């Protein structure tokens, strides 16, 4: 079961305590809104084209020490708290952020899902404030989401919706992100979508 991992990772205070004086790197920050994306990779070839521009402003290289991490992601946090007013989320490798020993010791319940091909498997930790939205996108690999605290809502579309979602091409800085605006205006009702909500202990394959 997920009990051992869940009991350690199910609060921002416990996660902050694992930093041992270190810092969480690569924290996303946006001062003017809770929607992060479409994400933008300036290393992609099409970024050199003058008409290709980032569509919303966010920072993805912020560093937080344990105290700042707790103030941003704590249970009572709000967009007015933290190093600067705005919205934050963190996505990164527990091994890189907290050390390989921490990942090995405290994520053992997940190893069962990785052992078939460990060289092609990885664990990411995602921590977000309430209301933070990751826009429509697809990943080029299989995912398993395990909810360790709070709740998360997923809206999923079948492969047949690819043309309507109109994802950016491979060479574009926003590769894999949807060009269709699914938040405003709302998605057309003719598009089939599947909604699921995860709470503590839930998993989505």
CSV table of C-alpha atoms in Angstrom, one decimal:
chain,number,residue,atom,x,y,z
A,1,UNK,CA,0.0,0.0,0.0
A,2,UNK,CA,0.9,3.7,-0.1
A,3,UNK,CA,0.7,4.1,3.7
A,4,UNK,CA,4.5,4.6,4.4
A,5,UNK,CA,5.0,7.0,1.5
A,6,UNK,CA,1.7,8.8,2.1
A,7,UNK,CA,2.4,9.4,5.8
A,8,UNK,CA,5.7,11.1,4.9
A,9,UNK,CA,4.8,13.2,1.8
A,10,UNK,CA,1.2,14.1,2.7
A,11,UNK,CA,2.0,17.6,4.1
A,12,UNK,CA,4.1,20.5,3.0
A,13,UNK,CA,5.7,20.7,6.4
A,14,UNK,CA,7.0,17.1,6.1
A,15,UNK,CA,8.3,17.8,2.6
A,16,UNK,CA,10.0,21.0,3.7
A,17,UNK,CA,11.6,19.0,6.6
A,18,UNK,CA,13.3,16.7,4.1
A,19,UNK,CA,15.3,19.5,2.6
A,20,UNK,CA,17.8,19.4,5.4
A,21,UNK,CA,19.0,23.0,4.6
A,22,UNK,CA,18.8,22.5,0.9
A,23,UNK,CA,16.6,24.3,-1.6
A,24,UNK,CA,13.8,23.3,-4.0
A,25,UNK,CA,15.0,24.4,-7.5
A,26,UNK,CA,13.0,24.9,-10.6
A,27,UNK,CA,9.9,26.3,-8.8
A,28,UNK,CA,7.3,27.8,-11.2
A,29,UNK,CA,6.0,31.3,-10.3
A,30,UNK,CA,3.5,33.5,-12.0
A,31,UNK,CA,2.5,36.9,-10.4
A,32,UNK,CA,-0.6,37.6,-12.5
A,33,UNK,CA,-2.6,34.3,-12.8
A,34,UNK,CA,-3.0,30.7,-11.7
A,35,UNK,CA,-2.8,29.1,-15.2
A,36,UNK,CA,0.7,28.0,-16.1
A,37,UNK,CA,1.2,27.5,-19.8
A,38,UNK,CA,1.4,26.8,-22.5
A,39,UNK,CA,4.9,25.9,-21.3
A,40,UNK,CA,7.7,27.4,-23.5
A,41,UNK,CA,11.1,25.8,-24.1
A,42,UNK,CA,13.5,28.3,-25.7
A,43,UNK,CA,15.8,25.5,-26.8
A,44,UNK,CA,13.3,24.3,-29.5
A,45,UNK,CA,14.3,25.3,-33.1
A,46,UNK,CA,11.1,27.4,-33.8
A,47,UNK,CA,11.9,29.7,-30.9
A,48,UNK,CA,14.2,31.6,-33.3
A,49,UNK,CA,11.2,32.6,-35.4
A,50,UNK,CA,10.3,36.2,-34.6
A,51,UNK,CA,6.5,35.5,-34.6
A,52,UNK,CA,6.8,32.7,-32.1
A,53,UNK,CA,6.3,34.2,-28.7
A,54,UNK,CA,5.6,33.1,-25.1
A,55,UNK,CA,1.9,33.4,-24.5
A,56,UNK,CA,2.0,34.0,-20.8
A,57,UNK,CA,4.7,35.1,-18.4
A,58,UNK,CA,6.0,32.8,-15.7
A,59,UNK,CA,9.3,32.0,-14.1
A,60,UNK,CA,10.5,28.4,-14.0
A,61,UNK,CA,13.8,28.8,-12.2
A,62,UNK,CA,12.9,30.1,-8.7
A,63,UNK,CA,14.6,28.5,-5.7
A,64,UNK,CA,12.9,28.2,-2.3
A,65,UNK,CA,14.5,27.2,1.0
A,66,UNK,CA,12.5,25.1,3.4
A,67,UNK,CA,11.0,28.1,5.2
A,68,UNK,CA,9.9,29.7,1.9
A,69,UNK,CA,8.6,26.4,0.6
A,70,UNK,CA,6.4,26.0,3.7
A,71,UNK,CA,5.1,29.6,3.4
A,72,UNK,CA,4.1,29.0,-0.2
A,73,UNK,CA,2.7,25.5,-0.1
A,74,UNK,CA,1.6,25.3,3.5
A,75,UNK,CA,-2.0,24.3,4.3
A,76,UNK,CA,-3.0,27.9,5.1
A,77,UNK,CA,-1.0,29.6,2.3
A,78,UNK,CA,-2.5,32.1,-0.1
A,79,UNK,CA,-1.3,33.9,-3.3
A,80,UNK,CA,-0.4,36.8,-1.0
A,81,UNK,CA,2.2,34.8,0.9
A,82,UNK,CA,5.7,33.6,-0.1
A,83,UNK,CA,8.7,35.5,-1.4
A,84,UNK,CA,6.4,37.5,-3.8
A,85,UNK,CA,2.6,37.7,-4.2
A,86,UNK,CA,1.5,35.3,-6.9
A,87,UNK,CA,1.0,31.6,-7.7
A,88,UNK,CA,3.5,28.8,-7.4
A,89,UNK,CA,4.0,25.2,-8.2
A,90,UNK,CA,6.9,22.8,-8.0
A,91,UNK,CA,7.6,19.9,-10.2
A,92,UNK,CA,10.8,17.9,-9.9
A,93,UNK,CA,12.7,14.8,-9.0
A,94,UNK,CA,12.7,13.9,-5.2
A,95,UNK,CA,16.2,12.6,-5.7
A,96,UNK,CA,17.5,15.9,-7.1
A,97,UNK,CA,15.7,18.0,-4.5
A,98,UNK,CA,16.0,15.9,-1.3
A,99,UNK,CA,18.7,13.4,-2.2
A,100,UNK,CA,18.8,9.9,-3.5
A,101,UNK,CA,18.7,8.4,0.0
A,102,UNK,CA,15.4,10.1,0.8
A,103,UNK,CA,13.8,8.9,-2.5
A,104,UNK,CA,15.1,5.3,-1.9
A,105,UNK,CA,14.0,5.2,1.7
A,106,UNK,CA,10.6,6.8,1.5
A,107,UNK,CA,9.2,5.9,-1.9
A,108,UNK,CA,9.7,2.2,-1.7
A,109,UNK,CA,6.0,1.5,-2.2
A,110,UNK,CA,6.3,2.9,-5.7
A,111,UNK,CA,9.2,0.8,-6.7
A,112,UNK,CA,6.9,-2.1,-7.8
A,113,UNK,CA,5.8,0.1,-10.7
A,114,UNK,CA,9.3,0.9,-11.8
A,115,UNK,CA,11.1,-2.4,-11.5
A,116,UNK,CA,10.2,-3.8,-15.0
A,117,UNK,CA,12.3,-1.1,-16.7
A,118,UNK,CA,14.0,1.1,-14.1
A,119,UNK,CA,16.3,2.7,-16.7
A,120,UNK,CA,13.3,4.2,-18.5
A,121,UNK,CA,11.3,5.1,-15.4
A,122,UNK,CA,11.4,8.1,-13.1
A,123,UNK,CA,9.5,9.6,-10.2
A,124,UNK,CA,8.4,13.3,-10.2
A,125,UNK,CA,6.9,15.2,-7.2
A,126,UNK,CA,4.3,17.8,-8.1
A,127,UNK,CA,3.3,20.3,-5.4
A,128,UNK,CA,0.9,23.1,-6.2
A,129,UNK,CA,-1.2,25.8,-4.5
A,130,UNK,CA,-4.9,25.5,-4.5
A,131,UNK,CA,-6.4,26.6,-7.9
A,132,UNK,CA,-3.2,26.3,-9.9
A,133,UNK,CA,-3.9,24.9,-13.4
A,134,UNK,CA,-1.6,23.0,-15.8
A,135,UNK,CA,-3.0,23.5,-19.3
A,136,UNK,CA,-4.0,20.9,-21.7
A,137,UNK,CA,-1.0,18.8,-23.0
A,138,UNK,CA,0.1,15.3,-23.8
A,139,UNK,CA,3.1,13.4,-22.6
A,140,UNK,CA,5.1,11.2,-24.8
A,141,UNK,CA,5.3,8.4,-22.2
A,142,UNK,CA,3.0,6.5,-19.8
A,143,UNK,CA,2.1,8.1,-16.5
A,144,UNK,CA,0.9,6.9,-13.2
A,145,UNK,CA,-0.4,9.6,-10.9
A,146,UNK,CA,-0.5,8.9,-7.1
A,147,UNK,CA,-2.3,11.5,-4.9
A,148,UNK,CA,-0.4,11.9,-1.6
A,149,UNK,CA,-2.2,15.0,-0.3
A,150,UNK,CA,-5.1,17.2,-1.2
A,151,UNK,CA,-7.2,16.8,-4.4
A,152,UNK,CA,-6.5,17.1,-8.1
A,153,UNK,CA,-8.9,17.2,-11.0
A,154,UNK,CA,-8.0,15.8,-14.4
A,155,UNK,CA,-9.8,16.5,-17.6
A,156,UNK,CA,-8.8,13.9,-20.3
A,157,UNK,CA,-9.5,13.7,-24.0
A,158,UNK,CA,-9.2,10.6,-26.2
A,159,UNK,CA,-6.7,10.4,-29.1
A,160,UNK,CA,-9.5,11.1,-31.5
A,161,UNK,CA,-9.7,14.7,-30.2
A,162,UNK,CA,-6.1,15.5,-31.4
A,163,UNK,CA,-7.3,17.7,-34.4
A,164,UNK,CA,-9.7,19.8,-32.3
A,165,UNK,CA,-7.1,20.3,-29.5
A,166,UNK,CA,-4.5,21.4,-32.1
A,167,UNK,CA,-1.3,20.7,-30.3
A,168,UNK,CA,1.9,22.5,-31.2
A,169,UNK,CA,4.3,20.6,-33.5
A,170,UNK,CA,7.5,18.9,-32.3
A,171,UNK,CA,9.9,21.8,-33.2
A,172,UNK,CA,7.8,24.5,-31.5
A,173,UNK,CA,8.8,25.7,-28.0
A,174,UNK,CA,5.4,24.7,-26.7
A,175,UNK,CA,5.5,21.2,-28.2
A,176,UNK,CA,2.8,18.9,-26.9
A,177,UNK,CA,0.7,21.8,-25.5
A,178,UNK,CA,-2.8,22.4,-26.8
A,179,UNK,CA,-3.5,25.5,-28.8
A,180,UNK,CA,-7.2,25.2,-28.2
A,181,UNK,CA,-8.3,27.4,-25.2
A,182,UNK,CA,-10.1,25.1,-22.9
A,183,UNK,CA,-10.6,27.5,-20.0
A,184,UNK,CA,-12.0,30.6,-21.7
A,185,UNK,CA,-14.2,30.2,-23.6
A,186,UNK,CA,-15.3,26.7,-22.4
A,187,UNK,CA,-14.6,23.7,-24.5
A,188,UNK,CA,-17.3,22.9,-27.0
A,189,UNK,CA,-19.8,20.4,-25.7
A,190,UNK,CA,-19.2,18.3,-28.8
A,191,UNK,CA,-15.8,17.4,-27.6
A,192,UNK,CA,-15.8,14.2,-25.5
A,193,UNK,CA,-13.9,14.5,-22.3
A,194,UNK,CA,-13.5,12.4,-19.2
A,195,UNK,CA,-13.1,14.0,-15.8
A,196,UNK,CA,-11.7,12.2,-12.7
A,197,UNK,CA,-10.8,13.6,-9.3
A,198,UNK,CA,-8.1,12.1,-7.1
A,199,UNK,CA,-7.9,12.3,-3.3
A,200,UNK,CA,-5.3,10.9,-0.9
A,201,UNK,CA,-4.4,7.4,-1.9
A,202,UNK,CA,-6.0,7.5,-5.3
A,203,UNK,CA,-4.1,6.5,-8.4
A,204,UNK,CA,-4.7,7.2,-12.1
A,205,UNK,CA,-3.1,5.0,-14.8
